[in-house]
Short mmCIF file of C-alpha atoms in Angstrom, two decimals:
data_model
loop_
_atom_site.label_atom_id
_atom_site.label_comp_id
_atom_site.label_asym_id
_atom_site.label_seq_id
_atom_site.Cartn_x
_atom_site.Cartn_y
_atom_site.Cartn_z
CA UNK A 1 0.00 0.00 0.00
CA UNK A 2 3.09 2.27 1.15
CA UNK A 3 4.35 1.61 -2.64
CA UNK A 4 1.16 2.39 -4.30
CA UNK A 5 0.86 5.79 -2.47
CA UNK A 6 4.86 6.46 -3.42
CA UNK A 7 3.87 5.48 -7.31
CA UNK A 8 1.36 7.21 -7.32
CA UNK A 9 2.66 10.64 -5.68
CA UNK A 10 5.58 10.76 -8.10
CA UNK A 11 3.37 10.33 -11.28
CA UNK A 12 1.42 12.41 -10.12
CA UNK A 13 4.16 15.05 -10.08
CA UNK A 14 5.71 13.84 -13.19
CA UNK A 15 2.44 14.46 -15.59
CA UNK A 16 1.89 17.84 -13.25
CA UNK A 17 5.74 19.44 -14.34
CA UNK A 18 5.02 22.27 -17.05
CA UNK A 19 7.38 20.60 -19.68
CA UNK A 20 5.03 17.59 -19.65
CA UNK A 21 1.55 20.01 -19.68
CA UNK A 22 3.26 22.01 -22.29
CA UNK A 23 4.17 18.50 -24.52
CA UNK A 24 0.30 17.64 -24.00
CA UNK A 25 -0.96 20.95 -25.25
CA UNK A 26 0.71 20.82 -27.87
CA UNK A 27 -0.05 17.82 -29.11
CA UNK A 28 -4.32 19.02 -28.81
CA UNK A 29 -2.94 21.76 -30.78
CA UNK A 30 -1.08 19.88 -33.38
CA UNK A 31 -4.42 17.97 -33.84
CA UNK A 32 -6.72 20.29 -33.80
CA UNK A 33 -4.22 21.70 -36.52
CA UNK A 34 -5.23 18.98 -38.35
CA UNK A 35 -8.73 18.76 -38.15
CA UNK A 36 -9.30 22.04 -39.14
CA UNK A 37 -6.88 22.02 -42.03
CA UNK A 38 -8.78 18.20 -42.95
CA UNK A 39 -12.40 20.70 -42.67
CA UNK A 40 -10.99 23.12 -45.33
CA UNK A 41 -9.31 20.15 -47.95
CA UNK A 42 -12.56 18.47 -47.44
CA UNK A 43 -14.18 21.83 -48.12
CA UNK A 44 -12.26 22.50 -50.84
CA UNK A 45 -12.94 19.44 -52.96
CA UNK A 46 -16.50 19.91 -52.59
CA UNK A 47 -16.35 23.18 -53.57
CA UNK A 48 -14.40 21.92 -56.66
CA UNK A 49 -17.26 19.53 -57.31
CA UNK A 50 -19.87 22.20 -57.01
CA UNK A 51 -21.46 19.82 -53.70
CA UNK A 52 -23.68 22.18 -52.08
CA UNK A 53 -23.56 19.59 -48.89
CA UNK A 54 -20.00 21.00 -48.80
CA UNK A 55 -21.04 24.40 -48.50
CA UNK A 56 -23.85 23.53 -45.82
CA UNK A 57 -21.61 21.71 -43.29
CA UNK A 58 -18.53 23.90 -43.69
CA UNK A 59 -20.21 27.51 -43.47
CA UNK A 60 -21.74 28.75 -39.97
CA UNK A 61 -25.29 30.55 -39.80
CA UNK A 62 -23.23 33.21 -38.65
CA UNK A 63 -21.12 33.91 -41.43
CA UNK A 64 -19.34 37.28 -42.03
CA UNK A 65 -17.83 36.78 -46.00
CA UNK A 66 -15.27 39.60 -47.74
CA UNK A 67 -15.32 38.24 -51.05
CA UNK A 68 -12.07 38.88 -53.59
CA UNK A 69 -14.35 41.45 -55.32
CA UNK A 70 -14.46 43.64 -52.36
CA UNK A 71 -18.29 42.89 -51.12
CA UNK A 72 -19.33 41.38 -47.92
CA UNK A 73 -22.11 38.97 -46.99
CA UNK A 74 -23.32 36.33 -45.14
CA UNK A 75 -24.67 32.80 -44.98
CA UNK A 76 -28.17 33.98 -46.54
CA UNK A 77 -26.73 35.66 -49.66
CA UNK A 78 -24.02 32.68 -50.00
CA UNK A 79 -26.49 29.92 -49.89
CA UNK A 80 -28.47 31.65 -52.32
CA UNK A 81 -26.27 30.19 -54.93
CA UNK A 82 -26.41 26.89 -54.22
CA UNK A 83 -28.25 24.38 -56.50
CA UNK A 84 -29.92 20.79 -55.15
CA UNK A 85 -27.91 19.25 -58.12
CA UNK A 86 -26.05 16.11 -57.32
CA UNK A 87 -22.18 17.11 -57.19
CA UNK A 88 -20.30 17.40 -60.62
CA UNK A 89 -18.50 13.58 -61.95
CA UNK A 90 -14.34 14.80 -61.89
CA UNK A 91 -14.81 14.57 -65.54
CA UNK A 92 -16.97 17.30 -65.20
CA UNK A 93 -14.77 19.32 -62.45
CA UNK A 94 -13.37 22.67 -64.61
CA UNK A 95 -10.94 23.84 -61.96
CA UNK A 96 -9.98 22.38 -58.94
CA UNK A 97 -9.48 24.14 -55.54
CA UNK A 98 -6.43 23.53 -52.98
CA UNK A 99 -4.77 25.17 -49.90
CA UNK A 100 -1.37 25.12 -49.20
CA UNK A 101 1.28 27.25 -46.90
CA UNK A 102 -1.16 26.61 -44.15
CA UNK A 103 -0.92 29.00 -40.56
CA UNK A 104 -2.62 28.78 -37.46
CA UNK A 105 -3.75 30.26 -34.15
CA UNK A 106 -5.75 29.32 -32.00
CA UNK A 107 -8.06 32.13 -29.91
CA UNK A 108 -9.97 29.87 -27.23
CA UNK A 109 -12.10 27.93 -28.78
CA UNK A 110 -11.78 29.19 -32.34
CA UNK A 111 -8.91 28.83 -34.20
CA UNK A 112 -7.99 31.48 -37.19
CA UNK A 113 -6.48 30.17 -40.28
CA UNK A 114 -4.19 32.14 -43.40
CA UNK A 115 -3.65 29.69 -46.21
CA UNK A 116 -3.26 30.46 -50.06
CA UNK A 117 -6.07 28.91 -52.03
CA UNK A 118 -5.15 27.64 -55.37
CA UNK A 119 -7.79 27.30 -58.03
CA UNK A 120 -5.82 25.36 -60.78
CA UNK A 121 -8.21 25.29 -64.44
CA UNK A 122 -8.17 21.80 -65.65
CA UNK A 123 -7.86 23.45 -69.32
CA UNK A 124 -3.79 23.91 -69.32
CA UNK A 125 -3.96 26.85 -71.40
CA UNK A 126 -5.29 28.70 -67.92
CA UNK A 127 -3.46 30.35 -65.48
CA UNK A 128 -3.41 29.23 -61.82
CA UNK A 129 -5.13 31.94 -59.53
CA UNK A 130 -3.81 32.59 -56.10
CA UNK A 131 -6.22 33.84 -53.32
CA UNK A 132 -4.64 34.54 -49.28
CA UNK A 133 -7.73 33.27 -47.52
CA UNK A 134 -8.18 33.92 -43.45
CA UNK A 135 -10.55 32.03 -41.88
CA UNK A 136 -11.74 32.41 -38.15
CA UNK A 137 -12.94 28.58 -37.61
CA UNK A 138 -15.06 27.49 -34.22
CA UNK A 139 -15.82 23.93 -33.93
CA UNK A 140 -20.06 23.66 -34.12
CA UNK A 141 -22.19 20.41 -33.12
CA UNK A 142 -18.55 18.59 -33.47
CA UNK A 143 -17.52 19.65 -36.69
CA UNK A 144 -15.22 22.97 -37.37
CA UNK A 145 -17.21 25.33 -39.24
CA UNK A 146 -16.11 29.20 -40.94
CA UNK A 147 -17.57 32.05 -39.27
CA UNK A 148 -15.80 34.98 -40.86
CA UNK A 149 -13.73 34.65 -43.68
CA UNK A 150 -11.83 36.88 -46.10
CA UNK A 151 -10.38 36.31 -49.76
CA UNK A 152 -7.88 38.40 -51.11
CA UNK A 153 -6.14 37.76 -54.85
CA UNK A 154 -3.10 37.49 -54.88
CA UNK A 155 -0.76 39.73 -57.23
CA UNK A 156 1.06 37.66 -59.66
CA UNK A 157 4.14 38.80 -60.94
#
């Protein structure tokens, strides 16, 4: 019993030392890293496909969006343009959408993301466009979902 109590004190100051808390939060960071970043790819392909489910489960009610163009709107206005039409076949697909150069930061419990979005045309005779997106992402009924997001072009040289 003695031994038990002796065990169990040092463990318990072992996984109470700030290196090991720091190690642990960083690892729920490092994966909530990922499961935001999976949201957007996942996102992203759907949006490629022109899957209006995409839209639905990736977009809050409470979106704020600052289009490229310069206007600003929310959920209403952007699910205005969806269609019931079954997603596009990838023979269909005219440009495909993809993020890369990834950054995060997490603000309680919503994380903000900067990424470039790449929309490459499937025609090779079009340019690839660059967008810096930032996304403020708060995880909603288990799933991370946009609440304010901004797309700026990106100047190609």
């Amino acid at each position: 019993m003695k031994n038990l109590l002796i065990i169990s004190l040092v463990l318990g100051c072992l996984f109470t030392h700030p290196a090991v808390q720091a190690k642990a939060t960083e690892q729920v960071q490092q994966e909530v890293q990922k499961d935001v970043q999976a949201a957007i790819e996942t996102f992203l392909y759907g949006a490629s496909v022109n899957d209006s489910a995409a839209h639905r489960a990736f977009w809050s009610e409470q979106l704020t969006y600052t289009s490229s163009s310069g206007t600003r709107f929310g959920w209403p206005e952007l699910a205005q343009g969806f269609s019931d039409a079954p997603p596009l076949e990838k023979s269909e697909v005219t440009a495909w959408y993809t993020g890369e150069n990834f950054e995060f930061k997490r603000f309680g419990d919503a994380i903000l993301v900067n990424f470039t979005l790449v929309l490459t045309p499937v025609d090779s005779n079009e340019p690839s466009q660059r967008f810096y997106n930032t996304g403020v992402l708060q995880k909603q009924n288990g799933q991370w979902r946009a609440v304010n997001w901004n797309a700026t072009k990106a100047v190609t040289e």
